[in-house]
Amino acid sequence: MMKIFFISATATTVYWMLKKYEVSYDKDNDLLHGDGSFFGYGAPHGVLGFIILPCLLLALIWNEGFEAFEILWAFSIYLEAVAILPQLFMLQKTKEGEAFTLLYIFCVGSYRGLYLINWIYRYATEPHYWQPLVWTAGVVQTLLYADFFYYYFLALKEGSKFQLPG
């Protein structure tokens, strides 16, 4: 039941992004889409070339068993680790963000932080818990959020508007 809810919520979010909130798309500051398409200025640019293809290649190289399910699972783990990059690149270029966007990034990053706590707990309590693929992708994702979290908490502490240096 939860998978159906998750897939439905994801499909709704994608629909809203592509149709309902299409006018809010900031093409000028989107470094990964160039011309606004999935491919950017032609492959291997854009999301396909800089995010999806490297994740797929890594999944073919490092997985838990060279079977379709394991490769797709590894691909999803790697993709989840770097899926926030387009948003972080846009945030870096504009040097500031809207409150809702910042809260979204904070929530997604916090979700990953809770995963780290879960992994530590499982490692301490389960005798044979060993998932280096998942841990590596999780650490990479956490490091991608580190800069954002620093400036987000700094703005909260000072009661000022979120703004990246530069």
PDB file of C-alpha atoms in Angstrom:
ATOM      1  CA  MET A   1       0.000   0.000   0.000  1.00  0.00           C
ATOM      2  CA  MET A   2       2.821   2.422   0.875  1.00  0.00           C
ATOM      3  CA  LYS A   3       4.546   1.768  -2.467  1.00  0.00           C
ATOM      4  CA  ILE A   4       1.353   2.717  -4.303  1.00  0.00           C
ATOM      5  CA  PHE A   5       1.127   5.899  -2.227  1.00  0.00           C
ATOM      6  CA  PHE A   6       4.805   6.715  -2.846  1.00  0.00           C
ATOM      7  CA  ILE A   7       4.564   6.160  -6.605  1.00  0.00           C
ATOM      8  CA  SER A   8       1.335   8.186  -6.768  1.00  0.00           C
ATOM      9  CA  ALA A   9       2.877  11.042  -4.768  1.00  0.00           C
ATOM     10  CA  THR A  10       5.961  11.014  -6.985  1.00  0.00           C
ATOM     11  CA  ALA A  11       3.855  11.028 -10.170  1.00  0.00           C
ATOM     12  CA  THR A  12       1.790  13.923  -8.789  1.00  0.00           C
ATOM     13  CA  THR A  13       4.926  15.886  -7.935  1.00  0.00           C
ATOM     14  CA  VAL A  14       6.356  15.354 -11.425  1.00  0.00           C
ATOM     15  CA  TYR A  15       3.037  16.391 -12.988  1.00  0.00           C
ATOM     16  CA  TRP A  16       2.958  19.573 -10.906  1.00  0.00           C
ATOM     17  CA  MET A  17       6.550  20.375 -11.870  1.00  0.00           C
ATOM     18  CA  LEU A  18       5.909  19.870 -15.581  1.00  0.00           C
ATOM     19  CA  LYS A  19       2.428  21.395 -15.847  1.00  0.00           C
ATOM     20  CA  LYS A  20       1.056  23.290 -12.876  1.00  0.00           C
ATOM     21  CA  TYR A  21       4.269  25.085 -11.830  1.00  0.00           C
ATOM     22  CA  GLU A  22       6.004  25.154 -15.208  1.00  0.00           C
ATOM     23  CA  VAL A  23       6.004  28.973 -15.173  1.00  0.00           C
ATOM     24  CA  SER A  24       8.263  28.969 -12.096  1.00  0.00           C
ATOM     25  CA  TYR A  25      11.050  27.166 -13.990  1.00  0.00           C
ATOM     26  CA  ASP A  26      14.171  29.375 -14.029  1.00  0.00           C
ATOM     27  CA  LYS A  27      15.747  28.437 -17.348  1.00  0.00           C
ATOM     28  CA  ASP A  28      18.446  31.120 -17.138  1.00  0.00           C
ATOM     29  CA  ASN A  29      19.905  29.717 -13.912  1.00  0.00           C
ATOM     30  CA  ASP A  30      19.523  26.019 -14.697  1.00  0.00           C
ATOM     31  CA  LEU A  31      23.071  24.834 -15.342  1.00  0.00           C
ATOM     32  CA  LEU A  32      22.164  21.223 -16.164  1.00  0.00           C
ATOM     33  CA  HIS A  33      19.406  21.705 -18.696  1.00  0.00           C
ATOM     34  CA  GLY A  34      20.839  24.418 -20.928  1.00  0.00           C
ATOM     35  CA  ASP A  35      17.955  24.527 -23.386  1.00  0.00           C
ATOM     36  CA  GLY A  36      15.390  23.239 -20.895  1.00  0.00           C
ATOM     37  CA  SER A  37      15.273  19.735 -22.319  1.00  0.00           C
ATOM     38  CA  PHE A  38      16.138  16.442 -20.668  1.00  0.00           C
ATOM     39  CA  PHE A  39      19.321  16.230 -22.734  1.00  0.00           C
ATOM     40  CA  GLY A  40      20.498  19.830 -22.372  1.00  0.00           C
ATOM     41  CA  TYR A  41      22.453  21.039 -25.396  1.00  0.00           C
ATOM     42  CA  GLY A  42      22.508  17.531 -26.757  1.00  0.00           C
ATOM     43  CA  ALA A  43      23.875  14.399 -25.135  1.00  0.00           C
ATOM     44  CA  PRO A  44      25.951  13.872 -23.075  1.00  0.00           C
ATOM     45  CA  HIS A  45      24.900  17.171 -21.484  1.00  0.00           C
ATOM     46  CA  GLY A  46      22.065  17.872 -19.118  1.00  0.00           C
ATOM     47  CA  VAL A  47      20.646  15.543 -16.518  1.00  0.00           C
ATOM     48  CA  LEU A  48      21.084  12.528 -18.773  1.00  0.00           C
ATOM     49  CA  GLY A  49      24.798  13.056 -19.353  1.00  0.00           C
ATOM     50  CA  PHE A  50      25.890  14.403 -15.982  1.00  0.00           C
ATOM     51  CA  ILE A  51      23.699  12.463 -13.578  1.00  0.00           C
ATOM     52  CA  ILE A  52      21.815   9.501 -15.028  1.00  0.00           C
ATOM     53  CA  LEU A  53      24.471   7.950 -17.281  1.00  0.00           C
ATOM     54  CA  PRO A  54      27.278   8.083 -14.683  1.00  0.00           C
ATOM     55  CA  CYS A  55      24.946   6.481 -12.108  1.00  0.00           C
ATOM     56  CA  LEU A  56      24.035   3.743 -14.575  1.00  0.00           C
ATOM     57  CA  LEU A  57      27.684   3.080 -15.436  1.00  0.00           C
ATOM     58  CA  LEU A  58      28.615   2.950 -11.756  1.00  0.00           C
ATOM     59  CA  ALA A  59      25.726   0.539 -11.109  1.00  0.00           C
ATOM     60  CA  LEU A  60      27.069  -1.738 -13.845  1.00  0.00           C
ATOM     61  CA  ILE A  61      30.503  -1.673 -12.213  1.00  0.00           C
ATOM     62  CA  TRP A  62      29.653  -1.751  -8.484  1.00  0.00           C
ATOM     63  CA  ASN A  63      26.595  -3.739  -7.464  1.00  0.00           C
ATOM     64  CA  GLU A  64      25.765  -6.570  -5.097  1.00  0.00           C
ATOM     65  CA  GLY A  65      25.318  -9.137  -7.872  1.00  0.00           C
ATOM     66  CA  PHE A  66      25.384  -8.765 -11.636  1.00  0.00           C
ATOM     67  CA  GLU A  67      21.647  -9.362 -12.085  1.00  0.00           C
ATOM     68  CA  ALA A  68      19.028  -6.954 -13.443  1.00  0.00           C
ATOM     69  CA  PHE A  69      17.391  -6.373 -10.058  1.00  0.00           C
ATOM     70  CA  GLU A  70      20.708  -5.726  -8.289  1.00  0.00           C
ATOM     71  CA  ILE A  71      21.937  -3.382 -11.019  1.00  0.00           C
ATOM     72  CA  LEU A  72      18.673  -1.407 -10.935  1.00  0.00           C
ATOM     73  CA  TRP A  73      18.811  -1.286  -7.134  1.00  0.00           C
ATOM     74  CA  ALA A  74      22.400   0.007  -7.199  1.00  0.00           C
ATOM     75  CA  PHE A  75      21.406   2.529  -9.892  1.00  0.00           C
ATOM     76  CA  SER A  76      18.583   3.832  -7.679  1.00  0.00           C
ATOM     77  CA  ILE A  77      20.952   4.168  -4.703  1.00  0.00           C
ATOM     78  CA  TYR A  78      23.496   6.137  -6.760  1.00  0.00           C
ATOM     79  CA  LEU A  79      20.807   8.265  -8.409  1.00  0.00           C
ATOM     80  CA  GLU A  80      19.267   9.130  -5.055  1.00  0.00           C
ATOM     81  CA  ALA A  81      22.683  10.251  -3.811  1.00  0.00           C
ATOM     82  CA  VAL A  82      23.130  12.838  -6.571  1.00  0.00           C
ATOM     83  CA  ALA A  83      19.538  13.696  -7.547  1.00  0.00           C
ATOM     84  CA  ILE A  84      19.695  16.955  -5.567  1.00  0.00           C
ATOM     85  CA  LEU A  85      22.632  18.268  -7.648  1.00  0.00           C
ATOM     86  CA  PRO A  86      20.522  20.275 -10.131  1.00  0.00           C
ATOM     87  CA  GLN A  87      18.818  22.085  -7.255  1.00  0.00           C
ATOM     88  CA  LEU A  88      22.119  22.707  -5.463  1.00  0.00           C
ATOM     89  CA  PHE A  89      23.743  23.978  -8.667  1.00  0.00           C
ATOM     90  CA  MET A  90      20.860  26.397  -9.219  1.00  0.00           C
ATOM     91  CA  LEU A  91      21.065  27.524  -5.595  1.00  0.00           C
ATOM     92  CA  GLN A  92      24.820  28.058  -5.990  1.00  0.00           C
ATOM     93  CA  LYS A  93      24.297  30.150  -9.116  1.00  0.00           C
ATOM     94  CA  THR A  94      21.528  32.357  -7.709  1.00  0.00           C
ATOM     95  CA  LYS A  95      23.208  32.550  -4.244  1.00  0.00           C
ATOM     96  CA  GLU A  96      19.786  32.511  -2.547  1.00  0.00           C
ATOM     97  CA  GLY A  97      16.573  30.538  -2.533  1.00  0.00           C
ATOM     98  CA  GLU A  98      12.903  30.793  -1.753  1.00  0.00           C
ATOM     99  CA  ALA A  99      11.809  29.660   1.710  1.00  0.00           C
ATOM    100  CA  PHE A 100       9.848  26.671   0.384  1.00  0.00           C
ATOM    101  CA  THR A 101      12.785  25.491  -1.750  1.00  0.00           C
ATOM    102  CA  LEU A 102      15.184  25.819   1.175  1.00  0.00           C
ATOM    103  CA  LEU A 103      12.807  23.903   3.449  1.00  0.00           C
ATOM    104  CA  TYR A 104      12.512  21.149   0.818  1.00  0.00           C
ATOM    105  CA  ILE A 105      16.302  20.811   0.559  1.00  0.00           C
ATOM    106  CA  PHE A 106      16.570  20.825   4.349  1.00  0.00           C
ATOM    107  CA  CYS A 107      13.950  18.057   4.691  1.00  0.00           C
ATOM    108  CA  VAL A 108      15.552  15.857   2.049  1.00  0.00           C
ATOM    109  CA  GLY A 109      18.961  16.328   3.646  1.00  0.00           C
ATOM    110  CA  SER A 110      17.551  15.587   7.093  1.00  0.00           C
ATOM    111  CA  TYR A 111      16.046  12.402   5.734  1.00  0.00           C
ATOM    112  CA  ARG A 112      19.534  11.322   4.701  1.00  0.00           C
ATOM    113  CA  GLY A 113      20.866  12.240   8.127  1.00  0.00           C
ATOM    114  CA  LEU A 114      18.296   9.925   9.702  1.00  0.00           C
ATOM    115  CA  TYR A 115      19.513   7.166   7.393  1.00  0.00           C
ATOM    116  CA  LEU A 116      23.047   7.669   8.720  1.00  0.00           C
ATOM    117  CA  ILE A 117      21.787   7.251  12.282  1.00  0.00           C
ATOM    118  CA  ASN A 118      19.935   4.101  11.201  1.00  0.00           C
ATOM    119  CA  TRP A 119      23.083   2.641   9.626  1.00  0.00           C
ATOM    120  CA  ILE A 120      25.132   3.308  12.752  1.00  0.00           C
ATOM    121  CA  TYR A 121      22.458   1.694  14.902  1.00  0.00           C
ATOM    122  CA  ARG A 122      22.179  -1.348  12.636  1.00  0.00           C
ATOM    123  CA  TYR A 123      25.953  -1.745  12.481  1.00  0.00           C
ATOM    124  CA  ALA A 124      26.107  -1.683  16.280  1.00  0.00           C
ATOM    125  CA  THR A 125      23.195  -4.080  16.824  1.00  0.00           C
ATOM    126  CA  GLU A 126      23.209  -6.480  13.853  1.00  0.00           C
ATOM    127  CA  PRO A 127      26.181  -8.879  13.795  1.00  0.00           C
ATOM    128  CA  HIS A 128      26.504  -9.226   9.997  1.00  0.00           C
ATOM    129  CA  TYR A 129      25.296  -5.834   8.802  1.00  0.00           C
ATOM    130  CA  TRP A 130      27.584  -4.818   5.941  1.00  0.00           C
ATOM    131  CA  GLN A 131      26.481  -2.549   3.059  1.00  0.00           C
ATOM    132  CA  PRO A 132      29.466  -0.558   1.762  1.00  0.00           C
ATOM    133  CA  LEU A 133      27.663   0.396  -1.471  1.00  0.00           C
ATOM    134  CA  VAL A 134      24.805   2.014   0.449  1.00  0.00           C
ATOM    135  CA  TRP A 135      27.149   3.626   2.978  1.00  0.00           C
ATOM    136  CA  THR A 136      29.362   5.132   0.290  1.00  0.00           C
ATOM    137  CA  ALA A 137      26.432   6.601  -1.626  1.00  0.00           C
ATOM    138  CA  GLY A 138      24.961   7.907   1.636  1.00  0.00           C
ATOM    139  CA  VAL A 139      28.186   9.581   2.681  1.00  0.00           C
ATOM    140  CA  VAL A 140      28.518  11.197  -0.774  1.00  0.00           C
ATOM    141  CA  GLN A 141      24.956  12.491  -0.529  1.00  0.00           C
ATOM    142  CA  THR A 142      25.534  13.810   2.986  1.00  0.00           C
ATOM    143  CA  LEU A 143      28.687  15.614   1.889  1.00  0.00           C
ATOM    144  CA  LEU A 144      26.760  17.234  -0.972  1.00  0.00           C
ATOM    145  CA  TYR A 145      24.371  18.698   1.609  1.00  0.00           C
ATOM    146  CA  ALA A 146      27.062  19.821   4.070  1.00  0.00           C
ATOM    147  CA  ASP A 147      27.638  23.258   2.504  1.00  0.00           C
ATOM    148  CA  PHE A 148      23.913  23.923   2.265  1.00  0.00           C
ATOM    149  CA  PHE A 149      23.327  22.933   5.904  1.00  0.00           C
ATOM    150  CA  TYR A 150      26.142  25.154   7.118  1.00  0.00           C
ATOM    151  CA  TYR A 151      24.705  28.286   5.500  1.00  0.00           C
ATOM    152  CA  TYR A 152      21.104  27.297   6.284  1.00  0.00           C
ATOM    153  CA  PHE A 153      21.834  26.987  10.013  1.00  0.00           C
ATOM    154  CA  LEU A 154      23.963  30.136   9.932  1.00  0.00           C
ATOM    155  CA  ALA A 155      21.010  32.089   8.494  1.00  0.00           C
ATOM    156  CA  LEU A 156      18.652  30.597  11.097  1.00  0.00           C
ATOM    157  CA  LYS A 157      21.075  31.400  13.938  1.00  0.00           C
ATOM    158  CA  GLU A 158      21.555  34.988  12.804  1.00  0.00           C
ATOM    159  CA  GLY A 159      17.884  35.443  11.888  1.00  0.00           C
ATOM    160  CA  SER A 160      18.915  36.589   8.439  1.00  0.00           C
ATOM    161  CA  LYS A 161      17.995  35.707   4.903  1.00  0.00           C
ATOM    162  CA  PHE A 162      19.670  32.587   3.479  1.00  0.00           C
ATOM    163  CA  GLN A 163      22.452  33.649   1.156  1.00  0.00           C
ATOM    164  CA  LEU A 164      25.484  31.826  -0.165  1.00  0.00           C
ATOM    165  CA  PRO A 165      28.789  33.702  -0.273  1.00  0.00           C
ATOM    166  CA  GLY A 166      30.288  34.925  -3.475  1.00  0.00           C
TER     167      GLY A 166
END
